Structure formats: structure tokens, C-alpha cells
Amino acid sequence: MITYIILDASELGNVDFNRVCQTSADTLRYSLDGSKFLLKFEGDTPSFLIGEPQYDHSEILNILSGSEWTSPDLLS
Amino acid sequence: MSTFSTCTSSTRPGSPTDGDVLFETDTKNVIIWDGTNWRGYTNDGISFGANAYSLDFDGTDDNITLGSNISISGAFSISMWVRPDSLLGKYLGDTATDSTFVYVNGSGNITFRGGSGFTTSVGGGSTSWTNTAANLITGSWQHIVITRDTGLGYTLWRNNTSFTTTGASLTDSDISFNQIGEILSYPYGVYNGKFDDLAFYNKELSSSEVSSIYNNNLHTSGLVALYKFDEGSGSTLVDSVGSNDGTLNNFPASPWSSTDKPY
């Protein structure tokens, strides 16, 4: 079970990349305005993410498909 | 000197015995029955075998970065198996300039863009295939081949059926790929689904060669890079032809599937 979390860009320094699936700060996916980024983890919630809103796969795909994260379809 | 029995790719024995060896007269390949699958060997040494795994991209930020750019000028072909869970996204891309990509819109229309001289304006000027029969669909494995001839004419093959481009007006011959699944700097959607057997060629594949890949997973000469997606673990995607391995970024611990694969 993978859990997804969105953090403010200002919290980047708190991320322990040994506890999340993301490879490094260089591979993070940011919102289009750069104010937020995505994290995901398996198993227990890492201590630095306790208290943050959590999403499942379906929920996060719905969020990421919105205009805050994805530009309009190129060839709709 | 011994002589193998012969067959064609469509007349292989229905009840083979372990170790049976035949020569296929249409593909010019030697095939061996391993008890479960036919294993084949081409005349240039590129072999195929049982497909061990496919790789699942979760559609959020999973991607693979190649060690260096695959750059081709002139004729080329790209072959891949995909099983999208949703359609919209970039399947292949170039993180350096974002000038080359294979993009699929929400209706399943495939677009190819390559080189700085290409345009991707909505509704025209791009290399796209808008024939409904050419569209990708979700939930099903599909074999996709994009070829370009020396005159820069493009053809799309979907499950062994060819389609010519619509609205193509392309003059730049350079392409450059270095990422599978997503271009983080250009977020028009992230690939969501399974991926298998990606191959780049420095030539236009013929219809018989496309058919051979589709039916037998047989890769011919002209390979620039071949990614079988059969690692099953780790964070490296091996280039079976050269040394341009890829690095898995942002994947969970076990993104490989040994059961959901195209063959």
C-alpha cells in the first residue's frame, strides 16, 4: 500500500529521502507554480510526515490531474 | 553438418517437445522450445526469451532517466509495449530540451515531436495520428512502433497495423530521447500504466520486421538500444545492446510485475 502526501515547498529541508519512494530532491514533482511537491511512502508513516493529510492512489491521481499540477491537454 | 526442420512463424508445432529446434523460413530465425516458451535467436545475435517482467508506472512521478541521450538523425524506429491505465501523458521524452517526446492525449491520439524545428500546435502542424483505430486504449497491452523513413515520412504501427500521419509537416531530422515515463519540467501528464520492451533502431523497420517483433518479440539489426524491462528488482534498467542503462526514479520497492505482461 502506497500513501501519497503533498507538502509545501518550504518543507523540503525536513524530508528524509531514505523513508520515501522519491529518489532525491532532484526528482521531485512540483505543482506548476512550484509551491508544493509530492511524496509517497510504503508502510508506516515516517515521523516527519505524521499529521500531514494522506491520499491513496486514486485520490492523488485526481488531485494531480487538476490545473494546479497538470497543464491543459496539448491535443484535446 | 546437421539440418534443422523448418516451419514459419505461423506454423510452429502445436505440441513441441523440450529442446525442439527449428528454422523459421519467413523470419530466418532459429527457435528452441524450452518446455514453456519458444526462445529465438537472430542472425545478429540479439536473442529473445521468455518475458520475465513488465514495469508499472503509477502515473504520479515514476520515471526512468537514461544515462545519455539517444540521438538519431535520419531514419529511425521506436518499438514499445504499453498497457495504459489512463491515456494522457508523455510516454517518452527529453529532459534536456523537451523538444522530443511521444505524447498521448486524453482521447488516445499519439503525437510524436522531435527536434527544435517541430511544432505541436493544437489541431495541426504536429506529427500525430488521429485515426480512431490508431488510438491507444486503457487496460490492454498494445504494441506501438513509430518509424521514420529517410524522407522524414512517419508511420505508426499499433498492434501490427500501420497508420500514416495526419497533419505532419516536419523538417527537423534530429531526435533525442533520455527519459521514459515523464518529463518533470514539462508537466502535460505523466505516464500511468505498465511498460515493456522498448527498442530504438537507426533505420525504418519494414512491415515484416514490425510483424516479427509483434508476433515473436524478435529484434532485428539496427538496434541502438534495447530495454527488456526484465530486471525484476533494483533501480537500473539495462540496455541489452549498448551501455546506455537507465535509472528508475521515484518508484516504490516492487514496481515489477511477473504476471501482467504482453506475452
Coordinates of C-alpha atoms in Angstrom, one line a residue:
Chain A
M1 CA 0.0 0.0 0.0
I2 CA 1.5 3.3 -1.1
T3 CA 0.4 6.5 0.6
Y4 CA 0.8 9.9 -1.0
I5 CA 1.4 13.3 0.7
I6 CA 1.7 16.8 -0.6
L7 CA 4.0 19.2 1.2
D8 CA 4.7 22.9 0.8
A9 CA 8.0 23.6 -0.9
S10 CA 9.2 25.3 2.2
E11 CA 9.3 21.9 4.0
L12 CA 11.8 20.3 1.6
G13 CA 14.6 20.5 4.2
N14 CA 12.6 18.2 6.5
V15 CA 12.3 15.4 4.0
D16 CA 14.2 12.1 4.8
F17 CA 14.6 10.6 1.4
N18 CA 15.5 7.3 3.0
R19 CA 11.9 7.0 4.2
V20 CA 10.1 7.8 1.0
C21 CA 9.9 6.4 -2.6
Q22 CA 11.3 9.6 -4.2
T23 CA 14.9 9.2 -5.2
S24 CA 16.1 12.6 -4.3
A25 CA 15.2 16.3 -4.2
D26 CA 16.2 16.4 -7.9
T27 CA 13.4 14.0 -8.9
L28 CA 10.5 15.6 -7.0
R29 CA 7.3 16.5 -8.9
Y30 CA 6.3 20.1 -8.1
S31 CA 3.0 21.8 -8.7
L32 CA 3.0 24.1 -11.7
D33 CA 3.7 27.2 -9.6
G34 CA 6.4 25.4 -7.6
S35 CA 4.7 25.9 -4.3
K36 CA 4.1 22.2 -3.4
F37 CA 5.7 18.9 -4.1
L38 CA 4.6 15.2 -4.0
L39 CA 5.9 12.5 -1.7
K40 CA 4.9 8.8 -1.4
F41 CA 5.9 6.1 1.0
E42 CA 5.1 2.4 1.8
G43 CA 4.3 1.1 5.2
D44 CA 4.3 3.1 8.4
T45 CA 4.1 6.9 8.2
P46 CA 7.6 8.4 8.5
S47 CA 7.9 10.5 11.6
F48 CA 8.5 13.7 9.6
L49 CA 5.2 13.2 7.8
I50 CA 2.9 12.4 10.8
G51 CA -0.1 14.8 10.9
E52 CA 0.0 15.6 7.1
P53 CA -3.1 14.8 5.0
Q54 CA -2.7 11.4 3.3
Y55 CA -4.1 10.2 0.0
D56 CA -4.5 6.9 -1.7
H57 CA -3.6 6.3 -5.4
S58 CA -7.0 7.2 -6.8
E59 CA -7.2 10.3 -4.7
I60 CA -3.8 11.6 -5.6
L61 CA -4.3 10.9 -9.4
N62 CA -7.5 13.0 -9.1
I63 CA -5.6 15.9 -7.4
L64 CA -2.6 15.7 -9.9
S65 CA -4.9 15.8 -12.9
G66 CA -6.2 19.3 -11.8
S67 CA -4.9 22.6 -13.2
E68 CA -2.7 23.1 -10.2
W69 CA -0.5 20.2 -11.2
T70 CA -1.1 19.4 -14.9
S71 CA -1.2 21.8 -17.9
P72 CA -4.1 21.6 -20.3
D73 CA -4.1 18.7 -22.8
L74 CA -1.8 19.5 -25.7
L75 CA -4.0 18.0 -28.3
S76 CA -7.5 17.7 -26.8
Chain B
M1 CA 26.6 -30.7 -40.7
S2 CA 23.0 -31.0 -39.4
T3 CA 19.9 -29.5 -40.9
F4 CA 17.1 -28.2 -38.7
S5 CA 13.5 -28.9 -39.5
T6 CA 11.7 -25.8 -40.9
C7 CA 8.5 -24.0 -40.2
T8 CA 7.2 -20.4 -40.4
S9 CA 6.3 -18.1 -37.5
S10 CA 2.6 -19.0 -38.0
T11 CA 3.1 -22.8 -38.4
R12 CA 5.2 -23.6 -35.4
P13 CA 4.5 -27.1 -33.9
G14 CA 1.4 -27.1 -31.7
S15 CA 2.8 -29.8 -29.3
P16 CA 6.6 -29.3 -29.2
T17 CA 8.9 -31.4 -27.1
D18 CA 11.5 -29.9 -24.8
G19 CA 14.6 -29.0 -26.9
D20 CA 12.9 -29.0 -30.3
V21 CA 14.9 -26.8 -32.6
L22 CA 13.5 -25.4 -35.9
F23 CA 14.4 -22.8 -38.5
E24 CA 11.7 -20.3 -39.4
T25 CA 11.8 -19.7 -43.1
D26 CA 9.9 -16.4 -43.0
T27 CA 11.8 -14.7 -40.2
K28 CA 15.2 -16.5 -40.8
N29 CA 15.4 -17.3 -37.0
V30 CA 16.3 -20.4 -35.1
I31 CA 13.8 -21.2 -32.4
I32 CA 14.1 -23.6 -29.5
W33 CA 11.2 -24.9 -27.3
D34 CA 12.3 -24.6 -23.6
G35 CA 9.3 -26.5 -22.3
T36 CA 7.2 -23.4 -21.8
N37 CA 8.1 -20.8 -24.4
W38 CA 9.9 -20.6 -27.8
R39 CA 13.3 -19.0 -27.5
G40 CA 14.6 -17.4 -30.7
Y41 CA 17.9 -16.4 -31.9
T42 CA 18.5 -13.9 -34.8
N43 CA 21.3 -13.9 -37.2
D44 CA 22.9 -10.8 -35.5
G45 CA 23.0 -12.4 -32.0
I46 CA 20.1 -10.5 -30.5
S47 CA 18.0 -13.1 -28.7
F48 CA 14.6 -13.1 -27.2
G49 CA 13.3 -15.4 -24.5
A50 CA 10.5 -15.7 -22.0
N51 CA 9.4 -12.3 -20.9
A52 CA 10.0 -12.1 -17.2
Y53 CA 8.6 -8.8 -16.1
S54 CA 6.9 -5.5 -17.0
L55 CA 7.3 -2.3 -15.1
D56 CA 4.4 -0.3 -13.5
F57 CA 4.4 3.5 -13.6
D58 CA 2.0 4.8 -11.0
G59 CA 1.1 8.0 -13.0
T60 CA 2.3 10.4 -10.3
D61 CA 6.0 10.8 -10.8
D62 CA 7.6 7.4 -11.7
N63 CA 10.1 7.8 -14.5
I64 CA 13.3 6.5 -15.9
T65 CA 16.3 8.6 -16.9
L66 CA 18.7 7.1 -19.4
G67 CA 22.4 7.5 -18.9
S68 CA 22.8 9.6 -22.0
N69 CA 20.6 10.8 -24.8
I70 CA 19.6 8.5 -27.6
S71 CA 20.2 10.8 -30.6
I72 CA 19.3 9.8 -34.1
S73 CA 19.3 11.8 -37.3
G74 CA 17.6 10.3 -40.4
A75 CA 15.6 7.1 -40.4
F76 CA 14.7 5.6 -37.1
S77 CA 12.2 3.4 -35.4
I78 CA 10.9 3.1 -31.8
S79 CA 9.1 -0.1 -30.6
M80 CA 7.4 -0.5 -27.2
W81 CA 4.7 -2.3 -25.4
V82 CA 2.4 -0.3 -23.2
R83 CA -0.7 -1.0 -21.1
P84 CA -2.0 2.4 -20.0
D85 CA -4.3 2.7 -17.0
S86 CA -5.1 6.2 -18.2
L87 CA -4.2 7.7 -21.6
L88 CA -3.0 11.2 -21.1
G89 CA 0.7 11.7 -20.7
K90 CA 4.2 11.7 -22.1
Y91 CA 5.5 8.2 -22.6
L92 CA 9.0 9.1 -23.8
G93 CA 10.8 12.4 -23.5
D94 CA 13.9 14.5 -23.4
T95 CA 14.6 16.3 -20.1
A96 CA 17.4 18.5 -21.7
T97 CA 15.4 20.5 -24.2
D98 CA 11.9 18.9 -24.1
S99 CA 11.9 19.1 -27.9
T100 CA 11.3 15.4 -28.4
F101 CA 8.5 13.4 -27.0
V102 CA 5.9 10.7 -27.6
Y103 CA 2.7 12.1 -26.2
V104 CA -0.8 10.7 -25.9
N105 CA -3.8 12.9 -25.3
G106 CA -6.9 12.1 -23.3
S107 CA -8.5 10.5 -26.3
G108 CA -5.6 8.2 -27.1
N109 CA -4.2 10.2 -30.0
I110 CA -0.5 9.6 -30.3
T111 CA 1.8 12.5 -31.2
F112 CA 5.5 12.4 -32.0
R113 CA 7.6 15.5 -31.7
G114 CA 11.3 15.7 -32.5
G115 CA 13.9 18.4 -32.9
S116 CA 13.7 22.1 -32.3
G117 CA 12.1 22.7 -35.7
F118 CA 9.0 20.8 -34.9
T119 CA 5.7 22.3 -33.8
T120 CA 3.0 20.9 -31.7
S121 CA 0.2 23.4 -32.2
V122 CA -3.1 22.1 -31.3
G123 CA -5.1 20.7 -34.2
G124 CA -2.3 20.7 -36.8
G125 CA 1.4 21.1 -37.5
S126 CA 2.3 18.1 -35.4
T127 CA 3.1 14.6 -36.2
S128 CA 0.0 12.9 -34.9
W129 CA -2.3 10.0 -35.7
T130 CA -5.9 10.9 -35.1
N131 CA -7.4 7.8 -36.8
T132 CA -9.7 6.3 -34.2
A133 CA -8.3 2.9 -35.0
A134 CA -4.8 4.1 -34.1
N135 CA -5.8 5.4 -30.7
L136 CA -4.5 3.8 -27.6
I137 CA -7.0 2.3 -25.2
T138 CA -6.7 1.7 -21.4
G139 CA -6.4 -1.7 -19.8
S140 CA -5.0 -3.6 -22.7
W141 CA -1.4 -4.3 -23.8
Q142 CA -0.6 -2.7 -27.1
H143 CA 2.5 -2.8 -29.3
I144 CA 3.4 0.6 -30.6
V145 CA 6.0 1.3 -33.3
I146 CA 6.8 4.7 -34.7
T147 CA 9.0 4.7 -37.8
R148 CA 10.6 7.4 -39.9
D149 CA 12.0 6.9 -43.4
T150 CA 14.9 8.7 -44.9
G151 CA 12.5 11.3 -46.4
L152 CA 11.2 12.0 -42.9
G153 CA 7.9 10.3 -43.6
Y154 CA 6.3 8.9 -40.4
T155 CA 4.3 5.7 -39.8
L156 CA 2.6 4.5 -36.7
W157 CA 2.1 0.8 -36.1
R158 CA -0.4 -0.2 -33.4
N159 CA -0.7 -4.0 -32.9
N160 CA 0.8 -4.7 -36.3
T161 CA -1.5 -2.3 -38.2
S162 CA 0.0 0.7 -39.9
F163 CA -1.3 4.3 -40.0
T164 CA 0.1 7.3 -41.8
T165 CA 0.4 10.6 -40.1
T166 CA -2.2 13.3 -40.1
G167 CA -1.1 17.0 -40.2
A168 CA 2.5 16.2 -40.4
S169 CA 4.9 18.9 -41.5
L170 CA 8.3 18.0 -40.2
T171 CA 11.6 19.1 -41.5
D172 CA 14.0 18.7 -38.5
S173 CA 15.6 15.3 -38.7
D174 CA 17.1 15.3 -35.2
I175 CA 15.6 13.4 -32.3
S176 CA 16.9 12.9 -28.8
F177 CA 15.4 10.9 -26.0
N178 CA 16.6 10.3 -22.5
Q179 CA 13.5 9.7 -20.3
I180 CA 10.8 7.1 -20.1
G181 CA 7.5 7.9 -18.4
E182 CA 7.6 11.7 -17.7
I183 CA 9.2 15.0 -18.3
L184 CA 9.3 16.7 -14.9
S185 CA 9.9 20.1 -16.4
Y186 CA 7.0 20.0 -18.8
P187 CA 4.0 18.6 -16.9
Y188 CA 1.5 17.7 -19.6
G189 CA 0.6 14.5 -17.8
V190 CA 2.6 11.6 -16.5
Y191 CA 2.5 8.1 -18.0
N192 CA 0.2 5.8 -15.9
G193 CA 0.4 2.1 -16.7
K194 CA 2.7 -0.7 -17.5
F195 CA 5.6 -0.6 -19.9
D196 CA 7.7 -3.3 -21.5
D197 CA 10.3 -4.0 -24.2
L198 CA 11.4 -0.6 -25.5
A199 CA 13.7 -0.6 -28.5
F200 CA 15.3 2.2 -30.6
Y201 CA 16.6 1.5 -34.2
N202 CA 18.6 3.6 -36.5
K203 CA 16.6 2.5 -39.5
E204 CA 13.0 2.3 -40.7
L205 CA 11.6 -1.1 -39.8
S206 CA 9.9 -2.9 -42.6
S207 CA 6.4 -4.3 -42.2
S208 CA 7.8 -7.8 -41.8
E209 CA 10.2 -6.6 -39.1
V210 CA 7.4 -5.0 -37.2
S211 CA 5.4 -8.1 -37.5
S212 CA 8.3 -10.2 -36.3
I213 CA 8.6 -8.0 -33.2
Y214 CA 4.8 -8.0 -32.6
N215 CA 4.4 -11.8 -33.0
N216 CA 7.7 -13.2 -31.8
N217 CA 9.5 -10.4 -29.9
L218 CA 12.3 -10.8 -32.3
H219 CA 14.5 -7.8 -32.7
T220 CA 16.5 -7.3 -35.9
S221 CA 19.6 -5.4 -36.9
G222 CA 19.9 -1.7 -36.5
L223 CA 19.3 -1.7 -32.8
V224 CA 20.6 1.4 -31.0
A225 CA 19.2 0.5 -27.6
L226 CA 17.0 -2.3 -26.2
Y227 CA 15.4 -2.3 -22.8
K228 CA 13.7 -5.6 -22.0
F229 CA 12.3 -4.5 -18.6
D230 CA 13.2 -7.9 -17.2
E231 CA 15.3 -6.9 -14.2
G232 CA 12.6 -7.6 -11.6
S233 CA 14.5 -5.7 -8.9
G234 CA 16.9 -2.8 -8.3
S235 CA 16.9 0.7 -9.7
T236 CA 18.7 0.0 -13.0
L237 CA 17.1 -0.6 -16.4
V238 CA 19.6 -2.5 -18.5
D239 CA 20.4 -1.6 -22.1
S240 CA 20.8 -5.1 -23.7
V241 CA 22.5 -3.7 -26.8
G242 CA 24.8 -0.9 -25.6
S243 CA 25.7 0.6 -22.3
N244 CA 23.1 3.3 -22.0
D245 CA 21.4 2.0 -18.9
G246 CA 18.5 3.8 -17.3
T247 CA 17.9 4.8 -13.6
L248 CA 14.5 4.2 -12.0
N249 CA 13.3 7.4 -10.2
N250 CA 10.7 7.6 -7.5
F251 CA 9.4 4.0 -7.9
P252 CA 8.2 2.0 -4.9
A253 CA 10.0 -1.1 -3.7
S254 CA 8.3 -3.6 -6.1
P255 CA 7.1 -2.0 -9.2
W256 CA 7.8 -5.1 -11.4
S257 CA 5.0 -7.5 -12.5
S258 CA 5.7 -11.1 -13.4
T259 CA 2.1 -11.8 -14.3
D260 CA 0.8 -8.7 -16.2
K261 CA 2.9 -8.5 -19.3
P262 CA 2.3 -8.5 -23.1
Y263 CA 3.5 -12.1 -23.7

